[in-house]
């Protein structure tokens, strides 16, 4: 995922009233796994990926996809 794709994820989350920013799990290796965090500072951010996945599925207890997000279009 690149910066433009990360912004698209953040924008899609905002449109749905969800908080979060997409960022690499390891800032020194952006080619690795990306997660959703509550902020941009790698030292203080909290990983909220599972919370966001659950909110995007609309099914309590289900965390949704494990390799990314599939966000339906705006209604």
Coordinates of C-alpha atoms in Angstrom, one line a residue, residues 2-71:
X2 CA 1.3 3.4 -0.8
X3 CA 0.5 6.8 0.7
X4 CA -2.3 7.5 -1.8
X5 CA -3.9 4.2 -1.0
X6 CA -3.6 4.8 2.7
X7 CA -5.3 8.1 2.3
X8 CA -8.1 6.5 0.4
X9 CA -8.6 4.0 3.3
X10 CA -8.6 6.9 5.8
X11 CA -11.1 8.8 3.7
X12 CA -13.4 5.8 3.3
X13 CA -13.3 5.3 7.1
X14 CA -14.1 9.0 7.7
X15 CA -17.1 8.8 5.3
X16 CA -18.4 6.0 7.5
X17 CA -17.8 7.9 10.7
X18 CA -14.9 5.7 11.7
X19 CA -11.5 7.0 13.0
X20 CA -8.2 5.7 11.9
X21 CA -5.2 6.1 9.6
X22 CA -3.5 3.3 7.6
X23 CA 0.2 2.9 8.2
X24 CA 2.8 0.2 7.9
X25 CA 3.1 -1.9 11.0
X26 CA 6.8 -1.4 10.9
X27 CA 7.5 2.2 9.7
X28 CA 11.0 1.2 8.5
X29 CA 9.5 -1.5 6.2
X30 CA 6.5 0.0 4.3
X31 CA 6.5 -3.1 2.0
X32 CA 5.3 -5.2 5.0
X33 CA 1.9 -5.5 6.7
X34 CA -0.2 -2.4 7.1
X35 CA -2.6 -1.8 10.0
X36 CA -5.1 0.9 11.0
X37 CA -4.1 3.1 13.9
X38 CA -5.7 5.8 16.0
X39 CA -3.0 8.3 15.1
X40 CA 0.2 8.8 13.0
X41 CA 2.9 8.8 15.7
X42 CA 4.5 5.4 15.7
X43 CA 5.6 5.8 19.3
X44 CA 2.1 6.6 20.7
X45 CA -0.4 5.2 18.2
X46 CA -2.8 2.3 19.1
X47 CA -3.6 -0.4 16.7
X48 CA -7.4 -0.3 16.0
X49 CA -7.4 -2.6 13.0
X50 CA -9.6 -5.3 14.5
X51 CA -12.1 -2.6 15.8
X52 CA -12.3 -1.1 12.3
X53 CA -12.7 -4.4 10.6
X54 CA -15.5 -5.3 12.9
X55 CA -17.2 -2.0 12.3
X56 CA -16.9 -2.4 8.5
X57 CA -18.5 -5.8 8.5
X58 CA -21.5 -4.8 10.5
X59 CA -21.6 -8.2 12.2
X60 CA -20.7 -8.1 15.9
X61 CA -17.9 -10.6 16.7
X62 CA -16.7 -10.9 13.1
X63 CA -13.5 -9.2 12.2
X64 CA -13.8 -9.4 8.5
X65 CA -11.0 -9.8 6.0
X66 CA -7.5 -10.5 7.2
X67 CA -5.5 -9.3 4.2
X68 CA -7.2 -5.9 3.9
X69 CA -10.4 -4.0 3.7
X70 CA -13.2 -4.3 1.3
X71 CA -15.4 -1.2 1.7

